[in-house]
Coordinates of C-alpha atoms and ligand atoms in Angstrom, one line a residue:
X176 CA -16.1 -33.2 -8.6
X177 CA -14.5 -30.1 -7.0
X178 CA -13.4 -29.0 -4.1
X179 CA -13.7 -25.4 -4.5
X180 CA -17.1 -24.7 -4.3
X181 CA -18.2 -22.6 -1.7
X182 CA -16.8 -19.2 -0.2
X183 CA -13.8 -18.6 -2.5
X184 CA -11.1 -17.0 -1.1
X185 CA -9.8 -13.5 -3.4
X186 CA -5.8 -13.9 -1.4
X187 CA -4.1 -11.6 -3.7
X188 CA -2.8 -8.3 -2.5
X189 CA -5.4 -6.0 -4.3
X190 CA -8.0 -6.0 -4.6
X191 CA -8.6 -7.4 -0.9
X192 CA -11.5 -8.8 0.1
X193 CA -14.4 -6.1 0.9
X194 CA -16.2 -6.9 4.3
X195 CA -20.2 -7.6 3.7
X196 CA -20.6 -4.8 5.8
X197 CA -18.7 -2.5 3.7
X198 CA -20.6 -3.6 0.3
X199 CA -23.7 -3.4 2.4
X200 CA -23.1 0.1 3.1
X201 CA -22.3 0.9 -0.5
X202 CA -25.4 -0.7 -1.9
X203 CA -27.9 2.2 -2.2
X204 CA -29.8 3.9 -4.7
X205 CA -27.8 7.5 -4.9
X206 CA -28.4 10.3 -2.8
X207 CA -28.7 13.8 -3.6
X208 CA -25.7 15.6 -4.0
X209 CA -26.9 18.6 -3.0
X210 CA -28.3 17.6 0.3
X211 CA -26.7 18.2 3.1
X212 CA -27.0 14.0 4.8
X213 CA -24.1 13.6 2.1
X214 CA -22.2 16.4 2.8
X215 CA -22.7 16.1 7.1
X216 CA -21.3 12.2 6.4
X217 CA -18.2 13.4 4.4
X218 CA -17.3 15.5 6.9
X219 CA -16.6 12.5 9.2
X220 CA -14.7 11.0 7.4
X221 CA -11.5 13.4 7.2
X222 CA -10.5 13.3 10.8
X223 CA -10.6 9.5 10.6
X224 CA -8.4 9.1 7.5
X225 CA -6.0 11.4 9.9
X226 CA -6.3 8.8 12.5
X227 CA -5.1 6.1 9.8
X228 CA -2.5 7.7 9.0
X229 CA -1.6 9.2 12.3
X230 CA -1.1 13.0 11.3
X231 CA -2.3 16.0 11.9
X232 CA -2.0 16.8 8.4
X233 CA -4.7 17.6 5.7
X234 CA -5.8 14.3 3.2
X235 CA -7.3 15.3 0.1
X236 CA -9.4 12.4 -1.7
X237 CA -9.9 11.8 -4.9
X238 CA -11.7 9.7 -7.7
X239 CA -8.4 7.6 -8.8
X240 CA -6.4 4.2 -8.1
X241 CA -3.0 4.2 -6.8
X242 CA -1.1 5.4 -10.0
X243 CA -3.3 8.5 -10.2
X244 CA -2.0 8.7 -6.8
X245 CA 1.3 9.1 -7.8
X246 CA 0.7 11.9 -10.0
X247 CA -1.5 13.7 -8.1
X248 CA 0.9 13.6 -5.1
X249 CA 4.0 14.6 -7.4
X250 CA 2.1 17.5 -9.4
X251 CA 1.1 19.2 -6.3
X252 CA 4.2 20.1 -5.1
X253 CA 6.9 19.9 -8.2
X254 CA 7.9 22.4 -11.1
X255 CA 9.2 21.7 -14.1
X256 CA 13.0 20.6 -14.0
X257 CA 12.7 19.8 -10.4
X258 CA 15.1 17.3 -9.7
X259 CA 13.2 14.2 -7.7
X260 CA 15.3 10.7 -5.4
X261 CA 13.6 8.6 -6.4
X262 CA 14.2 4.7 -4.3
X263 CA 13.6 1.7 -5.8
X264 CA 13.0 -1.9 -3.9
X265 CA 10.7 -3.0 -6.4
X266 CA 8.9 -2.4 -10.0
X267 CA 6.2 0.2 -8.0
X268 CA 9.3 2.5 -6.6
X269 CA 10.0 2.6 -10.1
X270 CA 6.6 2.9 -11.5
X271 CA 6.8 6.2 -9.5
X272 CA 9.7 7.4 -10.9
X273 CA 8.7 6.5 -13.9
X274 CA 5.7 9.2 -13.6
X275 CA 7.8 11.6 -12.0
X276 CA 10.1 11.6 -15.4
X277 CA 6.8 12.1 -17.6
X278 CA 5.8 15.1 -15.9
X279 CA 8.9 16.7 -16.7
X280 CA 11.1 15.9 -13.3
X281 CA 14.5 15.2 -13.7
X282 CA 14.6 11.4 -11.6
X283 CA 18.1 10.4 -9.8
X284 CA 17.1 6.7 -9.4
X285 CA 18.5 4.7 -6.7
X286 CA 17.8 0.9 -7.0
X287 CA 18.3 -0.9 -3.9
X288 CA 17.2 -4.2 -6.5
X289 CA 14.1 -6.8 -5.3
X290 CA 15.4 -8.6 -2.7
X291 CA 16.7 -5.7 -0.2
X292 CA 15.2 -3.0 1.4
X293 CA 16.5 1.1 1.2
X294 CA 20.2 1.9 2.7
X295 CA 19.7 4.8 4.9
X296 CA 23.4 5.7 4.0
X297 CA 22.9 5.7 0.4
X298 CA 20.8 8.0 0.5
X299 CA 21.9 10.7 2.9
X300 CA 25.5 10.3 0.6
X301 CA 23.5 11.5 -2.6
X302 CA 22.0 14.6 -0.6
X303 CA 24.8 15.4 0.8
X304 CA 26.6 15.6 -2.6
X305 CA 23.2 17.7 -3.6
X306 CA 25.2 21.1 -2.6
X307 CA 23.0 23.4 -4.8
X308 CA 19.8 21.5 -3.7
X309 CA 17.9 20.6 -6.9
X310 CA 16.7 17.4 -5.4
X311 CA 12.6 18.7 -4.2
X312 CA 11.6 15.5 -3.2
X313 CA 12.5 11.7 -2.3
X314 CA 9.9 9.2 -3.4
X315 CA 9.6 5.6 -1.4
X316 CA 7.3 2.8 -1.0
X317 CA 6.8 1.7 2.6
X318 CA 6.2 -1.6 0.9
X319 CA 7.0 -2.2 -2.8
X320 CA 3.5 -4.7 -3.3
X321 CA 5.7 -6.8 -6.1
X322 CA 9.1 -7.7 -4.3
X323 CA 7.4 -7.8 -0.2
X324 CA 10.3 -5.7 1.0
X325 CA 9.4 -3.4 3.4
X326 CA 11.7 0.2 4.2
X327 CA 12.3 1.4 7.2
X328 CA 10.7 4.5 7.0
X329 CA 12.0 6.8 10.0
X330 CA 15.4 5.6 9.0
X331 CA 15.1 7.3 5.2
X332 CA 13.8 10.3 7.7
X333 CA 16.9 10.3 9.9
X334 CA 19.0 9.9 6.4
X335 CA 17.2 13.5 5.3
X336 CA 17.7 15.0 8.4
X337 CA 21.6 13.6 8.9
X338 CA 22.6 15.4 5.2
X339 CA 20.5 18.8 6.6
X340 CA 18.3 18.2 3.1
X341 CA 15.6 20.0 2.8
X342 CA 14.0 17.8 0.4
X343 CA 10.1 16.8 1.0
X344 CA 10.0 13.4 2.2
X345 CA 7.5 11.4 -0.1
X346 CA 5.4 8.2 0.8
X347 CA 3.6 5.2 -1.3
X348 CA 1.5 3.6 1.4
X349 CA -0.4 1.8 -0.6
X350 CA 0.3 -1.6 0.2
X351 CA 0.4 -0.5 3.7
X352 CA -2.0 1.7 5.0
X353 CA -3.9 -0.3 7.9
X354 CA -1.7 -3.5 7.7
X355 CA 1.7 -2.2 8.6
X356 CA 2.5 0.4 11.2
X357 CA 2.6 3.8 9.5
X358 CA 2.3 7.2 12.1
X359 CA 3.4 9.6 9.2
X360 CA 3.7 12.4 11.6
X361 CA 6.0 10.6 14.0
X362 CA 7.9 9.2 11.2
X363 CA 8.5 12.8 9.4
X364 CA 6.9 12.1 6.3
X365 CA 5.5 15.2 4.3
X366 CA 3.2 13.4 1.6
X367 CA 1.6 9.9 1.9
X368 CA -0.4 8.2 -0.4
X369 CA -2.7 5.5 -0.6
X370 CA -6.1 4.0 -2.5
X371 CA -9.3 2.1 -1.3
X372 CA -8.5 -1.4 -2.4
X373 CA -5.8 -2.5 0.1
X374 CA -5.9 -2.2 3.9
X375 CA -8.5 0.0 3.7
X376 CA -11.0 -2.8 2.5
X377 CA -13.1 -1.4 -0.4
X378 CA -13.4 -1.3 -3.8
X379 CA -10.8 0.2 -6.4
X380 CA -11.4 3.5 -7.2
X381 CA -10.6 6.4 -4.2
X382 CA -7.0 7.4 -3.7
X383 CA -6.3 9.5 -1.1
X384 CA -3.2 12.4 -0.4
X385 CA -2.3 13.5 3.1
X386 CA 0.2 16.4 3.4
X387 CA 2.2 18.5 6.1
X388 CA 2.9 22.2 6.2
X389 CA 6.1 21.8 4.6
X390 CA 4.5 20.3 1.5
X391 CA 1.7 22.3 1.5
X392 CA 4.1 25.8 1.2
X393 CA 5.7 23.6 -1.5
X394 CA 2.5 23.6 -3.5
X395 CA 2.1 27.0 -3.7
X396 CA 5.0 27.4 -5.2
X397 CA 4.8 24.2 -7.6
X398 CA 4.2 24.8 -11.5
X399 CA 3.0 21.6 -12.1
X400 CA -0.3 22.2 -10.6
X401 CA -3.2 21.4 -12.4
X402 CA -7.0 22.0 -11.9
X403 CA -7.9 19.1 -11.6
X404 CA -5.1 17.1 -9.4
X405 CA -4.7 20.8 -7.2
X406 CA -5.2 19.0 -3.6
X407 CA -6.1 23.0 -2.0
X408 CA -9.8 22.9 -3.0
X409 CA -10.5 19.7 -1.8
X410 CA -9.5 20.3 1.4
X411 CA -10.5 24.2 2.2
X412 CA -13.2 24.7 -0.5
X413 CA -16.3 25.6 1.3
X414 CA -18.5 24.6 -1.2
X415 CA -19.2 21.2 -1.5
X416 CA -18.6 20.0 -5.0
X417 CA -15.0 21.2 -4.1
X418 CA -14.2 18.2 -2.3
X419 CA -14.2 15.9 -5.4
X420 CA -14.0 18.8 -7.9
X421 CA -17.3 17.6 -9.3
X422 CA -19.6 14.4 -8.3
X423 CA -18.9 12.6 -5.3
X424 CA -18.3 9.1 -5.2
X425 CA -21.2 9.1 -2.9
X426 CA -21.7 4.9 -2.7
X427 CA -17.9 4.4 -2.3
X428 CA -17.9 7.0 0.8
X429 CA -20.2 5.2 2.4
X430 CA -18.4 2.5 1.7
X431 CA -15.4 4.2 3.1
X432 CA -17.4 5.5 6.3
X433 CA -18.4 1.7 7.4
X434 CA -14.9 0.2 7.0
X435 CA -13.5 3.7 9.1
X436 CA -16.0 2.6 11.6
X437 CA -14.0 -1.0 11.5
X438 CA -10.8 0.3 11.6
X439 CA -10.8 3.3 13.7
X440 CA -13.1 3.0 16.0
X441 CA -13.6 -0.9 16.4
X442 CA -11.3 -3.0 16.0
X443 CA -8.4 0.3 16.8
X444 CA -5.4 1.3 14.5
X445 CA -2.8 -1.0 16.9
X446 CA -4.8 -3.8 17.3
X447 CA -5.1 -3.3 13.2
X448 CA -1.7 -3.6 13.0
X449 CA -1.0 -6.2 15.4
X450 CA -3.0 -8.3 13.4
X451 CA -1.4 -8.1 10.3
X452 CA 1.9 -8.5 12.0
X453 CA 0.6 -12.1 13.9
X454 CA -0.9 -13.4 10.5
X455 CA 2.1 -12.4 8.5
X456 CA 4.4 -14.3 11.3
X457 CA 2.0 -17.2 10.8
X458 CA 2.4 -17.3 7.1
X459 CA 6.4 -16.9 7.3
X460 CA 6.4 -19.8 10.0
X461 CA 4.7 -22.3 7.1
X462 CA 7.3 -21.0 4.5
X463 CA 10.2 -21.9 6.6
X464 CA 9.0 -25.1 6.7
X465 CA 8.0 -26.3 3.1
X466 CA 11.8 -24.0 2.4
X467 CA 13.6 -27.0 4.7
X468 CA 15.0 -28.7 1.6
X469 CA 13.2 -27.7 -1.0
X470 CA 12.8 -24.9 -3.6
X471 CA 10.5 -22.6 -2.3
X472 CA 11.7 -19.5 -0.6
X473 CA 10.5 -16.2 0.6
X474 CA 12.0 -13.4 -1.2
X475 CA 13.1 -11.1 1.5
X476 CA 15.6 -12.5 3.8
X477 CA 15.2 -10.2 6.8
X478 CA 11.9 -10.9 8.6
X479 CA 12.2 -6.9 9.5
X480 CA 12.4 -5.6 6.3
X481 CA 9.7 -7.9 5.1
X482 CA 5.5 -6.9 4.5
X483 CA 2.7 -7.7 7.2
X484 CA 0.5 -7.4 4.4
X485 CA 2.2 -9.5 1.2
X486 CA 4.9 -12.0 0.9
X487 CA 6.4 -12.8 -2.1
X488 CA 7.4 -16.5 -2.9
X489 CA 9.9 -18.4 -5.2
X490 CA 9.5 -21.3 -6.5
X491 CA 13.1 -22.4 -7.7
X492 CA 12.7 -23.9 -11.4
X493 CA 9.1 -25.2 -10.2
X494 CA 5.9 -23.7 -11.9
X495 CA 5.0 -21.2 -9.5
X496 CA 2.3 -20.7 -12.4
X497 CA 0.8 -24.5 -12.1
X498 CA 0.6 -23.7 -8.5
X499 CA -1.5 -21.1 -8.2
X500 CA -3.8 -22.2 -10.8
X501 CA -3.8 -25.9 -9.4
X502 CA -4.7 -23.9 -5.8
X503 CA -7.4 -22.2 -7.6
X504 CA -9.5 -24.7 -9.3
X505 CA -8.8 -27.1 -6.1
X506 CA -9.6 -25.0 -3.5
X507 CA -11.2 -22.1 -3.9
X508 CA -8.1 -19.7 -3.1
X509 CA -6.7 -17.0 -6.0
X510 CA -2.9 -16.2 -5.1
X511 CA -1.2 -13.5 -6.7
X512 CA 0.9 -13.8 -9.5
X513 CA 4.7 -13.2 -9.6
X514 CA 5.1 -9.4 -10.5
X515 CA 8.0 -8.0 -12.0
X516 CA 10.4 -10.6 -10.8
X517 CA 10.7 -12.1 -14.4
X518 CA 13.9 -10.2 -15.9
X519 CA 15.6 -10.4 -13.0
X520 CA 15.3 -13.2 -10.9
X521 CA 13.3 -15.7 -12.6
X522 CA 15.1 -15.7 -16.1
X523 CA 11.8 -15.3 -18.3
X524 CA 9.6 -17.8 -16.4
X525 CA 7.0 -17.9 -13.8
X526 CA 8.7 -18.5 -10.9
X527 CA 7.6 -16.9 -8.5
X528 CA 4.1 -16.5 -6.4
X529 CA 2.7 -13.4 -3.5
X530 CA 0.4 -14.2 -1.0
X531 CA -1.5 -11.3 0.2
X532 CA -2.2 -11.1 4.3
X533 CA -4.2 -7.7 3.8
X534 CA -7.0 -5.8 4.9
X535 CA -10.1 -7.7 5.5
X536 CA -8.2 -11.0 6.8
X537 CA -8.3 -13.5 9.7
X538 CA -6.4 -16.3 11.4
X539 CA -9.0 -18.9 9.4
X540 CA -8.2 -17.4 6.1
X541 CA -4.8 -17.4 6.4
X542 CA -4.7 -21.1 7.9
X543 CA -6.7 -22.1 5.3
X544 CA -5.1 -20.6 2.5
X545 CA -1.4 -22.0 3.5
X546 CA -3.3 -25.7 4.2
X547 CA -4.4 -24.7 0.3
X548 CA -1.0 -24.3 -0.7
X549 CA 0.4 -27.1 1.1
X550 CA -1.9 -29.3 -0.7
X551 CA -0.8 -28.0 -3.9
X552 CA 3.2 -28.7 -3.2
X553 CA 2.0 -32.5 -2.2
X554 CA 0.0 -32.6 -5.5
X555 CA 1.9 -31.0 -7.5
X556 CA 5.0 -33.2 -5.6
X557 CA 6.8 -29.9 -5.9
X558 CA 10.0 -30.9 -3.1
X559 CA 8.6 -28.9 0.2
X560 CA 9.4 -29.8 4.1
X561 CA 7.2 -30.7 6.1
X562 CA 4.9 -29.3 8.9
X563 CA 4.4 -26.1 7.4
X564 CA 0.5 -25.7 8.2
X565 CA 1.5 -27.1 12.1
X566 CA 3.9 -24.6 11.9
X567 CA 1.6 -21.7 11.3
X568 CA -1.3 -22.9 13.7
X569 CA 1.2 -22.9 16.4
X570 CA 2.2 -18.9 15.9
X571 CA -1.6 -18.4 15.3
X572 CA -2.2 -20.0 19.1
X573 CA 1.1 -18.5 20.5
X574 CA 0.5 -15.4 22.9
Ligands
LIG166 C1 -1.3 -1.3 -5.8 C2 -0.1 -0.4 -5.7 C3 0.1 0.6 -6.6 C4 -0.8 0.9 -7.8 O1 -2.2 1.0 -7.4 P1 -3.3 0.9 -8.5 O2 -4.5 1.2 -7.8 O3 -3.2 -0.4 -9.1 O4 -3.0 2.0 -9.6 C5 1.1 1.5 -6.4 N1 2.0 1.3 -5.4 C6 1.9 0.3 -4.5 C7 2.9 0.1 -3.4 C8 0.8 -0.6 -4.6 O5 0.7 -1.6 -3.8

């Protein structure tokens, strides 16, 4: 016998679950990509990945996942030797530096470790000590997907403006994009970037740029510029086939136009964000619990500097592996795997465990994948407090 048959439960912070209306949408024999129903569709879609993102700016789109992201974003405004900040809270803040150095930037890394988020100060001491101004650009994740912390955004902007740098302010929104509260513009971000698989409820495979004034004079003067990753034709080509610089990804844009129509013009980017932040509080309410003499901890101390879309777990010298694979074959739910936290924290073992609260996600799934986990502490008699799943159900019904 098992108890996981029936509706299993992908809780793993990306891919994120993809709405049936969203694969409904995408389902379709392909349309002609010369046609103008195609090209009257995309056109829709720009002023609503604007909305997401709350700019004004332009978003180019591309065929990619979120590391294509970070070249593409980097390439379009860097030259050779250029020197890049790059902050670290996490294995992907230094994924992206890590991309930045192999196109030939000169990376100052800064690596606020796994467990806290980006020090304002820190960083407006290195600009300010930048007197000749080789730094171009300082790279971030709004949430580092591995570690859950979560930076403080318009604070890193207030650092830039503090030091009078006039470095490009550089965004990995990846993890955030429709979970946490992002208004680029407000927050005086120059580039953001983020891919389809995340908040934004499809499939892997479209990454998207969205860029300011300042970073668009920076591109024309970037050497690092290439055909392909240029972000200029794909958002003033006038001919079609510009857009993508080649075929469209015409089933995953219609994929992309249905969850818009969620997002946007539905459910509404607050409420969208609201949401993420009620669940999140939920899940963080059942983790102080089963923490109440036990082992298991979340990672990030400060519930402020902590994801509304992914929380990372550890599980003391317990098998945070045993978990999620006893969670899995008993109930249906996948949790994400401890990422990057080996050298560090965890000595070599697997130790640690990331629930994902992202994108396509409700009160039910949420209560029903912590009553999943719970089960699996009291099975697994890992040493948890109690009234973890209470816990949660009261925040969930709380105004
Ligand atoms: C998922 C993620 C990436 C990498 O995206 P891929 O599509 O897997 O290449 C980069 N940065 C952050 C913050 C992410 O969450």
């Amino acid at each position: 016998m098992s108890l996981a048959q029936g509706r299993t439960y992908l809780a793993i912070p990306g891919p994120s679950v993809v709405p049936d209306r969203v694969l409904n949408a995408m389902h379709r024999a392909s349309p002609d990509i010369y046609a103008p129903a195609l090209f009257e569709m995309v056109r829709t879609l720009y002023p609503d990945l604007q909305s997401v993102a709350r700019t004004r700016g332009e978003v180019a789109i591309y065929i990619g996942n979120g590391h294509a992201m970070w070249e593409a974003a980097l390439v379009n405004v860097l030259s050779r030797g250029d020197h890049v900040l790059a902050l670290a809270t996490g294995p992907f803040g230094i994924g992206w530096a890590n991309v930045a150095r192999g196109l030939g930037a000169t990376v100052d890394l800064l690596d606020f470790g796994r467990r806290n988020a980006v020090d304002p100060q820190r960083v407006a001491d290195v600009l300010k000590s930048d007197k000749s101004r080789n730094i171009k650009a300082v790279t971030v994740t709004h949430t580092d997907t591995a570690t859950s912390v979560r930076n403080d955004v318009a604070a890193i902007r207030a650092a830039l403006d503090a030091s009078g740098h006039p470095a490009l302010l550089m965004v990995d929104c990846i993890a955030s994009l429709a979970c946490d509260r992002f208004e680029m513009d407000e927050m005086g971000v120059d580039v953001a970037i983020a891919a389809s698989q995340k908040g934004l409820m499809l499939p892997p495979g479209l990454g998207f740029v969205w860029f300011g004034e300042k970073a668009a004079s920076a591109n024309a003067r970037a050497d690092m510029v290439t055909p392909y990753w240029n972000w200029l034709p794909r958002v003033s080509g006038t001919e079609f086939y510009q857009k993508f610089d080649g075929t469209a990804p015409a089933q995953h844009l219609y994929g992309l136009r249905a969850a818009l129509d969620m997002l946007v013009h539905e459910e509404g980017m607050p409420a969208v964000w609201q949401r993420h932040e009620k669940l999140a509080h939920a899940v963080w309410a059942a983790l102080d619990c089963w923490g109440d003499g036990g082992p298991v901890a979340m990672n990030v101390a400060k519930n402020a500097r902590r994801s509304h879309a992914v929380t990372t777990v550890g599980t003391g010298a317990q098998d945070a592996g045993k978990l999620r694979r006893w969670v899995e074959a008993s109930t249906g739910v996948s949790l994400g795997i401890g990422l990057g936290m080996a050298d560090a924290i965890d000595a070599g073992g697997d130790h640690h465990f990331r629930i994902a609260h992202m994108g396509h996600v409700n009160s039910h799934m949420v209560l029903g994948a912590l009553g999943a986990i719970e089960a699996g502490l009291s099975a697994l008699a890992i040493p948890h407090g109690t009234g973890g799943l209470a816990a949660a159900a009261r925040m969930i019904g709380s105004a």
